[in-house]
Amino acid sequence: MQVISPDALRGTAKGKKIGVLTGGGDAQGMNAALRAVTRTSLVAGAQPYAIMEGYQGMIDGGDGISPMAWDDASGILNRGGTVIGTFRSKEFMTREGMLKAAANLVNEGIDRLVVIGGDGSLTGLQEFASQWSSLLDELLDHNRITTDQRQQFPRLIYAGMVGSIDNDLVGTDMTIGVDSALHRIQAAIDAIASTAASHQRSFVVEVMGRNCGYLAIAAAISGGCDYVLLPELPPEDGWEQAMCDQLQRSRMAGRKDSIVILAEGAKTRAGEPITAEHVRASIESILGEDARVTILGHVQRGGTPSAYDRWASTWLGYQAATFVLNSTGEQDGPVFGFHGEEIRQIPLLKAVEDTRSIPGLISAGQTDTVLSMRGMEFTDLIGIFQSLSNPNRTLCAPSDRRIAIMHAGALAPGMNTAVQTAVWEGISQGFTMLGIRDGFIGLVRGDMSELSWKDVDGWNQEGGAVLGTRRRKPTIEELYAISRSLEANKIDGLLVIGGWNAYEAVQLISQERSRYPGLQIPIVCVPAAIDNNTPGTGMSIGADTALNVVVDCIDKVKMSASASQRCFVIETMGRDCGYLALMGGLAGGAEQVYLPEKGITLNRLQRDIEWLKNSFDNHGRSFFLAVRNENANPNYTTRTLANIFDEEGQRRYDTRTLIIGHIQQGDAPTPADRLLATRLTDAAMGQLASQIKDDDKAIQCIGMCHNEIILTGISEAMKGTNRRHQRPKAPWWLHLTHILDCLNRESF
């Protein structure tokens, strides 16, 4: 979906008024969406109104419908919950409640509405919009509005965004709040795993989600859990024994802890709810061991939003606001949701009806229909979990075929997750799995050894790269040694997990392999780079973790500057790719971002300085943040920018710098990176297995586009890149600079 530039948007909605509300349960990221709607409206020349406490604010009127200014949306990106409140209003679902709400909107001159909430809130929006004409007719008949008002507001123009940690709306991949909820769940599981292993104890962890098992299956995979109970897959009778058998197999394979994930909406095939206490009691009764229960509850929907829930919600809010402000209302309002790295408009009524039909389909045993409605990622995750959670599961008889795994290039969080997935999946396919140490240097030396299921258990939650990785690429002269090493170790397939240097090395092998018999094997590349510049994919393993580190640093910098007048210049990694800087600035609320794709000019700096001085002198600004990619310009370094800002500021503020550095590579992988690593590597292993079976020696790249796995030849993947600057030619995220320019700097 096209992102309108600020220049094209500015002044297009003069005189229009738009209301925004948050309804139902709160979700992290709602404030980012609210901020985006507010500021987009102001830039367009419209007047935004915050409707307090959900639909109840429309009914109450008065202070319940409050005009919003630019600064009213300041300082809320990092706040959980919703600053304008939420309330499940029963009165709104009555005719009289809707009459009051319509009257209050009309009297304020508001005929445009953006609602951020779950299916209940969106259902209310659809019903309210469909009855708008009859509501105004009745209000006119009872002299509660004038004839002019009735004619001025013939229809309600509206749009929705899904704010729900359940991720249950059919038609969208990820709803506002889900990623943050997964962060909370994963942190709890990682902590529980250490205490469970210490006591060799079983834990039952109940997560939220209502009738959707996304949080449960995603947490089970990212947390490396043993068993999961989902609403979409009611277990067969006797499931308690099957569960305990699974836990026992994991223990026999060497695991010291057992964790069962229970989705709160899970039921038996008879429709009886499955409780955490029943699961615990079953483990104790069948296995005769101590088991404990942890019900995470509302901690999953509280606290600071993740980086994703900030930038994604901001993008959604921007698109929803521009739609509502430019729509004539002749078509029904949509729900805005994500499909991979793009935003789609989803018919609101159909989305809500499909979502509400799922419990009935589950009860009717229509599992295939339910899974198809949940989407490809959900189905993929279920299949992957069934494969990875069972150490004794072998899809094929053991063979003498051997697959080697290696890293290459810079470190990226999630590399260990990818190796664990590859080893477990490879063993289930009947292969012998080997790990190569220290990248191509280790491959030249033949430094590799066999990896078992137990060897890699627990790697999914570890940062770093246990196998080691090096940036060094092989030379043409070293290809002979690499070929001999692969031949000597009888390698039938090679999995390379890494970034740009890994792909360039594999392309060199592709170009020269005809001369070396040992190189004539199938090779699959899996993208892992915090720069998110890897060929053939929209997202690379490690980028989300690094981005969360950047945003966390921005939050801390803002807190440190809260009691003084400060100008900060923060430098991110990324080399010649500006993903971390742009998305970090968007999610962190930076006023300016300097990217290598856009460059830095003296004229641009002059405009920035004039705006900066004006905002401090005349508009009460006390803090300014610029985020600079490390290679944005070789001459305008981070220190140089800070010196220029300091000199031109003439003591209006103190200037500070922060170079975040290698901590961007050093954190434990986020849930998104664990899931991405698992999905990509699972697909890569499937591809290798297929090629080995068919004697297909092609070199392929696995990637993710629009939340779907894609397969690209190495040469084709490299064609889509700028080789000189080692980045994609047309990255999907670059046009989001328009949103940052629109929302983060007020026009004076």
Short mmCIF file of C-alpha atoms in Angstrom, two decimals, residues 141-604:
data_model
loop_
_atom_site.label_atom_id
_atom_site.label_comp_id
_atom_site.label_asym_id
_atom_site.label_seq_id
_atom_site.Cartn_x
_atom_site.Cartn_y
_atom_site.Cartn_z
CA ASP A 141 -37.30 13.90 14.34
CA HIS A 142 -36.77 14.53 18.07
CA ASN A 143 -35.07 17.90 17.48
CA ARG A 144 -31.77 16.67 18.91
CA ILE A 145 -29.93 17.83 15.78
CA THR A 146 -30.77 20.41 13.13
CA THR A 147 -31.72 19.92 9.49
CA ASP A 148 -28.40 21.49 8.45
CA GLN A 149 -26.51 18.98 10.60
CA ARG A 150 -28.47 16.10 9.10
CA GLN A 151 -27.55 17.25 5.60
CA GLN A 152 -23.94 18.04 6.49
CA PHE A 153 -23.18 14.55 7.83
CA PRO A 154 -24.95 12.06 5.53
CA ARG A 155 -22.69 9.13 6.42
CA LEU A 156 -20.05 8.01 8.90
CA ILE A 157 -16.62 7.51 7.36
CA TYR A 158 -14.60 4.99 9.33
CA ALA A 159 -11.73 2.51 9.51
CA GLY A 160 -10.52 0.00 12.05
CA MET A 161 -7.25 -1.37 13.37
CA VAL A 162 -7.02 -4.57 15.38
CA GLY A 163 -5.63 -3.97 18.85
CA SER A 164 -5.58 -7.42 20.46
CA ILE A 165 -2.85 -9.66 21.81
CA ASP A 166 -4.90 -12.70 20.75
CA ASN A 167 -3.96 -12.33 17.05
CA ASP A 168 -7.33 -13.80 16.20
CA LEU A 169 -8.69 -11.58 13.42
CA VAL A 170 -8.97 -13.57 10.20
CA GLY A 171 -7.19 -11.86 7.32
CA THR A 172 -4.26 -10.24 9.10
CA ASP A 173 -0.93 -11.82 10.06
CA MET A 174 -0.17 -9.81 13.19
CA THR A 175 -2.39 -7.59 15.32
CA ILE A 176 -1.32 -4.74 17.57
CA GLY A 177 0.11 -6.06 20.83
CA VAL A 178 0.92 -9.64 19.82
CA ASP A 179 4.66 -9.20 19.48
CA SER A 180 4.92 -7.47 22.87
CA ALA A 181 2.85 -10.22 24.49
CA LEU A 182 5.24 -12.79 23.04
CA HIS A 183 8.14 -10.88 24.58
CA ARG A 184 6.48 -11.21 28.01
CA ILE A 185 5.71 -14.89 27.52
CA GLN A 186 9.18 -15.73 26.23
CA ALA A 187 10.87 -13.94 29.13
CA ALA A 188 8.73 -15.96 31.56
CA ILE A 189 9.43 -19.27 29.80
CA ASP A 190 13.18 -18.62 29.65
CA ALA A 191 13.15 -17.88 33.39
CA ILE A 192 10.98 -20.89 34.20
CA ALA A 193 13.20 -23.18 32.11
CA SER A 194 16.24 -22.44 34.28
CA THR A 195 14.47 -23.17 37.57
CA ALA A 196 12.70 -26.20 36.08
CA ALA A 197 16.03 -27.64 34.90
CA SER A 198 17.58 -27.08 38.32
CA HIS A 199 14.91 -29.24 39.96
CA GLN A 200 14.20 -31.49 36.93
CA ARG A 201 10.61 -30.41 37.26
CA SER A 202 7.64 -30.04 34.92
CA PHE A 203 5.82 -26.74 34.47
CA VAL A 204 2.45 -25.95 32.96
CA VAL A 205 2.31 -22.41 31.56
CA GLU A 206 -1.09 -20.99 30.61
CA VAL A 207 -1.13 -18.16 28.09
CA MET A 208 -3.91 -15.90 26.84
CA GLY A 209 -5.48 -15.91 23.39
CA ARG A 210 -9.17 -16.72 23.87
CA ASN A 211 -10.15 -18.97 20.94
CA CYS A 212 -6.87 -18.46 19.07
CA GLY A 213 -3.78 -20.52 19.79
CA TYR A 214 -1.23 -18.26 18.07
CA LEU A 215 0.41 -17.06 21.29
CA ALA A 216 0.57 -20.64 22.55
CA ILE A 217 2.14 -22.23 19.46
CA ALA A 218 4.52 -19.31 18.90
CA ALA A 219 5.61 -19.38 22.54
CA ALA A 220 6.03 -23.17 22.45
CA ILE A 221 8.45 -22.89 19.52
CA SER A 222 10.36 -19.78 20.63
CA GLY A 223 10.58 -21.15 24.19
CA GLY A 224 11.63 -24.67 23.14
CA CYS A 225 8.73 -26.29 24.99
CA ASP A 226 7.70 -29.93 24.93
CA TYR A 227 3.94 -29.98 24.46
CA VAL A 228 1.20 -27.53 23.54
CA LEU A 229 -2.60 -27.58 23.79
CA LEU A 230 -4.45 -25.39 21.28
CA PRO A 231 -8.10 -24.43 20.76
CA GLU A 232 -7.80 -25.18 17.04
CA LEU A 233 -6.67 -28.77 17.65
CA PRO A 234 -8.78 -30.40 20.37
CA PRO A 235 -6.76 -33.44 21.52
CA GLU A 236 -7.95 -36.98 21.12
CA ASP A 237 -9.27 -38.92 24.10
CA GLY A 238 -6.39 -40.12 26.23
CA TRP A 239 -4.30 -37.08 25.38
CA GLU A 240 -3.01 -36.98 28.94
CA GLN A 241 -1.04 -40.19 28.38
CA ALA A 242 0.22 -38.97 25.02
CA MET A 243 1.41 -35.74 26.63
CA CYS A 244 3.27 -37.58 29.38
CA ASP A 245 4.82 -39.95 26.84
CA GLN A 246 6.14 -36.91 25.00
CA LEU A 247 7.60 -35.42 28.19
CA GLN A 248 9.21 -38.75 28.99
CA ARG A 249 10.84 -38.98 25.55
CA SER A 250 12.34 -35.53 25.98
CA ARG A 251 13.75 -36.46 29.39
CA MET A 252 15.25 -39.67 28.01
CA ALA A 253 16.91 -37.61 25.25
CA GLY A 254 18.69 -35.58 27.92
CA ARG A 255 16.37 -32.67 28.71
CA LYS A 256 16.22 -31.74 32.40
CA ASP A 257 13.05 -29.66 32.29
CA SER A 258 9.59 -30.17 30.83
CA ILE A 259 7.29 -27.29 29.86
CA VAL A 260 3.73 -27.64 28.62
CA ILE A 261 2.05 -24.59 27.06
CA LEU A 262 -1.72 -24.36 27.51
CA ALA A 263 -3.81 -21.89 25.53
CA GLU A 264 -6.59 -20.53 27.71
CA GLY A 265 -9.26 -21.50 25.16
CA ALA A 266 -8.14 -25.13 24.73
CA LYS A 267 -10.93 -27.71 24.98
CA THR A 268 -11.37 -31.44 24.61
CA ARG A 269 -13.20 -32.89 21.63
CA ALA A 270 -16.27 -33.10 23.84
CA GLY A 271 -16.06 -29.32 24.32
CA GLU A 272 -14.87 -29.41 27.93
CA PRO A 273 -12.33 -26.74 28.91
CA ILE A 274 -8.83 -28.03 29.65
CA THR A 275 -7.56 -26.42 32.83
CA ALA A 276 -3.97 -25.90 33.92
CA GLU A 277 -4.74 -27.74 37.15
CA HIS A 278 -5.96 -30.79 35.21
CA VAL A 279 -2.78 -30.81 33.12
CA ARG A 280 -0.64 -30.53 36.26
CA ALA A 281 -2.52 -33.30 38.03
CA SER A 282 -2.22 -35.57 34.99
CA ILE A 283 1.56 -35.14 34.91
CA GLU A 284 1.86 -35.93 38.61
CA SER A 285 -0.46 -38.92 38.39
CA ILE A 286 1.04 -40.52 35.28
CA LEU A 287 4.71 -39.65 35.69
CA GLY A 288 4.79 -39.54 39.47
CA GLU A 289 6.77 -36.32 39.56
CA ASP A 290 6.28 -32.82 40.89
CA ALA A 291 4.63 -30.34 38.50
CA ARG A 292 3.88 -26.64 38.93
CA VAL A 293 1.49 -24.20 37.26
CA THR A 294 2.20 -20.67 36.08
CA ILE A 295 -0.73 -18.65 34.74
CA LEU A 296 0.79 -15.54 33.16
CA GLY A 297 -2.47 -13.58 33.01
CA HIS A 298 -2.54 -9.87 32.30
CA VAL A 299 1.22 -9.43 32.50
CA GLN A 300 1.12 -10.49 28.83
CA ARG A 301 -0.69 -7.31 27.79
CA GLY A 302 1.12 -4.82 30.02
CA GLY A 303 4.41 -2.97 29.97
CA THR A 304 6.52 -1.32 27.31
CA PRO A 305 5.65 -2.16 23.69
CA SER A 306 8.24 -3.93 21.57
CA ALA A 307 9.93 -2.21 18.64
CA TYR A 308 7.61 -4.00 16.19
CA ASP A 309 4.47 -2.91 18.03
CA ARG A 310 5.68 0.68 17.79
CA TRP A 311 6.69 0.98 14.15
CA ALA A 312 3.99 -1.36 12.82
CA SER A 313 1.22 0.35 14.82
CA THR A 314 2.54 3.73 13.68
CA TRP A 315 2.34 2.63 10.05
CA LEU A 316 -1.17 1.25 10.53
CA GLY A 317 -2.32 4.47 12.19
CA TYR A 318 -0.88 6.58 9.40
CA GLN A 319 -2.62 4.54 6.71
CA ALA A 320 -5.93 4.43 8.57
CA ALA A 321 -5.93 8.19 9.09
CA THR A 322 -5.06 9.01 5.49
CA PHE A 323 -7.81 6.66 4.30
CA VAL A 324 -10.49 8.16 6.52
CA LEU A 325 -9.48 11.73 5.76
CA ASN A 326 -9.51 11.16 1.99
CA SER A 327 -12.52 8.83 1.73
CA THR A 328 -15.90 10.03 0.53
CA GLY A 329 -17.62 7.31 2.53
CA GLU A 330 -19.21 5.70 -0.52
CA GLN A 331 -17.54 2.37 0.30
CA ASP A 332 -17.60 0.47 3.56
CA GLY A 333 -14.71 1.19 5.88
CA PRO A 334 -11.99 -1.47 6.09
CA VAL A 335 -9.81 -2.94 8.79
CA PHE A 336 -6.13 -2.22 8.25
CA GLY A 337 -3.86 -5.18 8.92
CA PHE A 338 -0.48 -6.63 8.02
CA HIS A 339 0.37 -9.28 5.49
CA GLY A 340 4.08 -9.76 5.98
CA GLU A 341 5.78 -6.44 5.39
CA GLU A 342 2.85 -4.77 3.67
CA ILE A 343 -0.46 -3.33 4.86
CA ARG A 344 -3.75 -4.55 3.47
CA GLN A 345 -7.31 -3.28 3.65
CA ILE A 346 -9.60 -6.06 4.86
CA PRO A 347 -13.42 -5.85 4.59
CA LEU A 348 -14.47 -5.21 8.18
CA LEU A 349 -17.73 -7.14 8.20
CA LYS A 350 -16.24 -10.25 6.58
CA ALA A 351 -13.20 -10.20 8.88
CA VAL A 352 -15.39 -10.05 11.99
CA GLU A 353 -17.84 -12.69 10.71
CA ASP A 354 -15.00 -15.08 9.79
CA THR A 355 -13.34 -14.56 13.16
CA ARG A 356 -16.52 -15.23 15.08
CA SER A 357 -17.25 -18.36 13.05
CA ILE A 358 -14.11 -20.16 14.19
CA PRO A 359 -15.35 -21.50 17.58
CA GLY A 360 -18.29 -23.14 15.80
CA LEU A 361 -16.00 -24.63 13.16
CA ILE A 362 -13.74 -26.02 15.88
CA SER A 363 -16.72 -27.60 17.63
CA ALA A 364 -17.81 -29.12 14.32
CA GLY A 365 -14.38 -30.69 13.86
CA GLN A 366 -13.55 -28.69 10.72
CA THR A 367 -9.86 -28.47 11.56
CA ASP A 368 -8.59 -27.96 8.00
CA THR A 369 -10.94 -25.02 7.46
CA VAL A 370 -9.91 -23.42 10.75
CA LEU A 371 -6.20 -23.77 10.02
CA SER A 372 -6.58 -22.31 6.53
CA MET A 373 -8.40 -19.31 8.02
CA ARG A 374 -5.62 -18.83 10.58
CA GLY A 375 -3.12 -18.48 7.75
CA MET A 376 0.06 -20.06 6.45
CA GLU A 377 2.31 -19.04 9.35
CA PHE A 378 0.01 -20.64 11.91
CA THR A 379 -0.12 -23.88 9.93
CA ASP A 380 3.65 -23.84 9.42
CA LEU A 381 4.28 -23.39 13.14
CA ILE A 382 2.05 -26.33 14.08
CA GLY A 383 3.83 -28.63 11.64
CA ILE A 384 7.25 -27.43 12.75
CA PHE A 385 6.44 -27.91 16.43
CA GLN A 386 5.23 -31.45 15.86
CA SER A 387 8.51 -32.20 14.12
CA LEU A 388 10.91 -30.46 16.50
CA SER A 389 9.35 -31.36 19.85
CA ASN A 390 9.80 -35.12 19.48
CA PRO A 391 13.42 -36.32 19.73
CA ASN A 392 12.48 -39.81 18.55
CA ARG A 393 10.41 -38.73 15.57
CA THR A 394 12.03 -40.00 12.37
CA LEU A 395 10.20 -39.36 9.13
CA CYS A 396 12.74 -41.36 7.14
CA ALA A 397 14.95 -44.31 7.94
CA PRO A 398 18.52 -43.36 8.87
CA SER A 399 20.76 -43.09 5.83
CA ASP A 400 24.42 -42.51 5.13
CA ARG A 401 23.68 -39.01 3.81
CA ARG A 402 25.35 -36.17 5.69
CA ILE A 403 24.46 -32.47 5.88
CA ALA A 404 26.86 -29.88 7.28
CA ILE A 405 25.84 -26.58 8.89
CA MET A 406 27.99 -23.47 9.12
CA HIS A 407 27.82 -19.76 9.86
CA ALA A 408 29.52 -17.07 7.79
CA GLY A 409 29.71 -13.32 8.13
CA ALA A 410 28.92 -11.17 11.15
CA LEU A 411 27.12 -12.45 14.23
CA ALA A 412 23.33 -12.22 14.31
CA PRO A 413 21.07 -13.21 17.24
CA GLY A 414 19.06 -16.27 16.23
CA MET A 415 21.91 -18.15 14.57
CA ASN A 416 21.83 -20.74 17.36
CA THR A 417 18.08 -21.15 16.92
CA ALA A 418 18.66 -21.87 13.25
CA VAL A 419 21.28 -24.53 14.04
CA GLN A 420 19.04 -26.25 16.59
CA THR A 421 16.19 -26.35 14.09
CA ALA A 422 18.46 -27.68 11.34
CA VAL A 423 19.88 -30.45 13.50
CA TRP A 424 16.55 -31.62 14.86
CA GLU A 425 14.85 -31.43 11.49
CA GLY A 426 17.75 -33.14 9.76
CA ILE A 427 17.79 -36.02 12.25
CA SER A 428 14.04 -36.49 11.79
CA GLN A 429 14.69 -36.71 8.03
CA GLY A 430 17.23 -39.48 8.61
CA PHE A 431 20.39 -37.44 7.97
CA THR A 432 23.62 -37.31 9.95
CA MET A 433 24.14 -33.66 10.92
CA LEU A 434 27.55 -32.01 11.29
CA GLY A 435 28.53 -28.58 12.56
CA ILE A 436 31.42 -26.63 11.00
CA ARG A 437 33.26 -24.32 13.40
CA ASP A 438 34.37 -20.74 12.61
CA GLY A 439 32.83 -20.36 9.18
CA PHE A 440 34.83 -20.84 6.00
CA ILE A 441 38.08 -20.80 7.96
CA GLY A 442 36.90 -23.91 9.78
CA LEU A 443 35.65 -25.46 6.56
CA VAL A 444 39.07 -25.03 4.95
CA ARG A 445 40.62 -26.81 7.96
CA GLY A 446 37.93 -29.49 8.00
CA ASP A 447 37.01 -28.51 11.56
CA MET A 448 33.61 -30.17 11.91
CA SER A 449 31.92 -32.78 14.09
CA GLU A 450 28.62 -34.61 14.37
CA LEU A 451 25.76 -32.92 16.24
CA SER A 452 23.09 -34.90 18.10
CA TRP A 453 19.63 -33.87 19.32
CA LYS A 454 20.99 -33.42 22.84
CA ASP A 455 24.04 -31.42 21.70
CA VAL A 456 21.90 -28.49 20.50
CA ASP A 457 19.07 -28.68 23.03
CA GLY A 458 18.51 -25.22 24.51
CA TRP A 459 20.40 -23.36 21.79
CA ASN A 460 17.20 -21.65 20.62
CA GLN A 461 17.27 -19.15 23.50
CA GLU A 462 21.01 -18.42 23.43
CA GLY A 463 22.59 -15.33 21.89
CA GLY A 464 25.87 -15.50 20.02
CA ALA A 465 26.85 -18.38 17.76
CA VAL A 466 28.05 -21.56 19.44
CA LEU A 467 29.55 -22.86 16.20
CA GLY A 468 31.41 -19.59 15.76
CA THR A 469 31.34 -17.28 12.77
CA ARG A 470 33.89 -15.21 10.86
CA ARG A 471 33.48 -12.42 8.34
CA ARG A 472 36.32 -13.72 6.19
CA LYS A 473 35.33 -14.93 2.73
CA PRO A 474 37.26 -17.71 0.97
CA THR A 475 39.55 -16.84 -1.90
CA ILE A 476 39.51 -18.68 -5.23
CA GLU A 477 42.73 -20.35 -4.17
CA GLU A 478 41.00 -21.79 -1.08
CA LEU A 479 38.19 -23.44 -3.04
CA TYR A 480 40.32 -26.52 -3.65
CA ALA A 481 40.83 -26.98 0.12
CA ILE A 482 37.11 -26.46 0.72
CA SER A 483 36.25 -29.03 -1.93
CA ARG A 484 38.63 -31.58 -0.41
CA SER A 485 37.26 -30.89 3.07
CA LEU A 486 33.69 -31.55 1.91
CA GLU A 487 34.79 -34.70 0.09
CA ALA A 488 36.83 -36.00 3.01
CA ASN A 489 33.89 -35.61 5.38
CA LYS A 490 31.44 -37.09 2.84
CA ILE A 491 29.15 -34.04 2.90
CA ASP A 492 26.06 -34.42 0.71
CA GLY A 493 24.51 -31.02 1.40
CA LEU A 494 25.56 -27.71 2.96
CA LEU A 495 23.48 -25.23 4.96
CA VAL A 496 25.05 -21.77 5.22
CA ILE A 497 23.56 -19.39 7.81
CA GLY A 498 24.83 -15.83 7.53
CA GLY A 499 24.79 -12.39 5.99
CA TRP A 500 26.24 -10.60 2.98
CA ASN A 501 29.69 -12.18 3.15
CA ALA A 502 28.13 -15.63 3.33
CA TYR A 503 26.10 -14.99 0.19
CA GLU A 504 29.07 -13.58 -1.72
CA ALA A 505 31.13 -16.60 -0.73
CA VAL A 506 28.42 -18.99 -1.87
CA GLN A 507 28.08 -17.11 -5.15
CA LEU A 508 31.83 -17.54 -5.69
CA ILE A 509 31.40 -21.28 -5.10
CA SER A 510 28.53 -21.26 -7.61
CA GLN A 511 30.70 -19.62 -10.26
CA GLU A 512 33.71 -21.90 -9.77
CA ARG A 513 32.13 -25.20 -8.70
CA SER A 514 32.45 -26.93 -12.07
CA ARG A 515 36.20 -27.23 -11.42
CA TYR A 516 35.84 -28.94 -8.04
CA PRO A 517 33.86 -32.18 -7.55
CA GLY A 518 33.44 -31.61 -3.80
CA LEU A 519 31.57 -28.34 -4.42
CA GLN A 520 28.98 -30.00 -6.63
CA ILE A 521 26.46 -30.54 -3.85
CA PRO A 522 23.21 -28.74 -3.01
CA ILE A 523 23.75 -25.61 -0.91
CA VAL A 524 21.03 -23.53 0.74
CA CYS A 525 21.62 -20.10 2.30
CA VAL A 526 19.61 -18.89 5.31
CA PRO A 527 19.69 -15.08 5.87
CA ALA A 528 21.08 -13.92 9.21
CA ALA A 529 22.20 -10.28 9.50
CA ILE A 530 21.23 -7.49 11.88
CA ASP A 531 21.61 -5.03 8.98
CA ASN A 532 18.63 -6.67 7.20
CA ASN A 533 20.48 -6.33 3.91
CA THR A 534 20.62 -10.01 2.90
CA PRO A 535 19.66 -10.90 -0.70
CA GLY A 536 16.43 -12.72 -1.47
CA THR A 537 14.43 -11.88 1.65
CA GLY A 538 12.43 -9.08 3.23
CA MET A 539 13.62 -9.93 6.75
CA SER A 540 16.86 -11.42 8.04
CA ILE A 541 17.40 -13.31 11.28
CA GLY A 542 18.78 -11.00 13.97
CA ALA A 543 17.40 -7.70 12.68
CA ASP A 544 14.44 -7.63 15.07
CA THR A 545 16.64 -8.31 18.10
CA ALA A 546 19.08 -5.57 17.12
CA LEU A 547 16.20 -3.16 16.52
CA ASN A 548 14.81 -3.80 19.99
CA VAL A 549 18.24 -3.00 21.44
CA VAL A 550 18.28 0.28 19.51
CA VAL A 551 14.81 1.24 20.72
CA ASP A 552 15.65 0.30 24.31
CA CYS A 553 18.71 2.58 24.13
CA ILE A 554 16.57 5.42 22.76
CA ASP A 555 14.12 5.01 25.64
CA LYS A 556 16.94 5.20 28.16
CA VAL A 557 18.47 8.25 26.47
CA LYS A 558 15.13 10.04 26.57
CA MET A 559 14.77 9.24 30.25
CA SER A 560 18.27 10.52 30.99
CA ALA A 561 17.48 13.81 29.25
CA SER A 562 14.06 14.35 30.81
CA ALA A 563 15.31 16.90 33.37
CA SER A 564 17.37 19.08 31.02
CA GLN A 565 17.59 20.66 27.57
CA ARG A 566 19.31 18.07 25.39
CA CYS A 567 20.17 17.30 21.79
CA PHE A 568 21.22 13.69 21.22
CA VAL A 569 22.80 12.07 18.17
CA ILE A 570 22.62 8.26 18.33
CA GLU A 571 24.60 6.05 15.95
CA THR A 572 23.38 2.60 14.95
CA MET A 573 25.10 -0.20 13.08
CA GLY A 574 23.96 -1.24 9.61
CA ARG A 575 26.93 -0.46 7.37
CA ASP A 576 25.44 0.88 4.12
CA CYS A 577 21.89 -0.28 4.88
CA GLY A 578 19.68 2.07 6.90
CA TYR A 579 17.12 -0.41 8.26
CA LEU A 580 18.13 -0.18 11.94
CA ALA A 581 18.44 3.60 11.88
CA LEU A 582 15.12 4.24 10.13
CA MET A 583 13.04 1.70 12.01
CA GLY A 584 14.73 2.60 15.29
CA GLY A 585 13.97 6.27 14.70
CA LEU A 586 10.39 5.50 13.72
CA ALA A 587 9.80 3.28 16.77
CA GLY A 588 11.74 5.53 19.12
CA GLY A 589 10.23 8.84 18.07
CA ALA A 590 13.38 10.47 16.63
CA GLU A 591 12.95 13.86 15.02
CA GLN A 592 15.51 13.12 12.31
CA VAL A 593 17.16 10.05 10.81
CA TYR A 594 20.25 10.06 8.60
CA LEU A 595 20.51 7.12 6.21
CA PRO A 596 23.12 6.04 3.65
CA GLU A 597 20.29 5.61 1.11
CA LYS A 598 19.40 9.30 1.45
CA GLY A 599 22.78 10.75 2.40
CA ILE A 600 23.50 13.99 4.27
CA THR A 601 23.92 17.38 2.61
CA LEU A 602 24.83 20.78 3.98
CA ASN A 603 21.48 22.19 2.85
CA ARG A 604 19.64 19.47 4.73
#
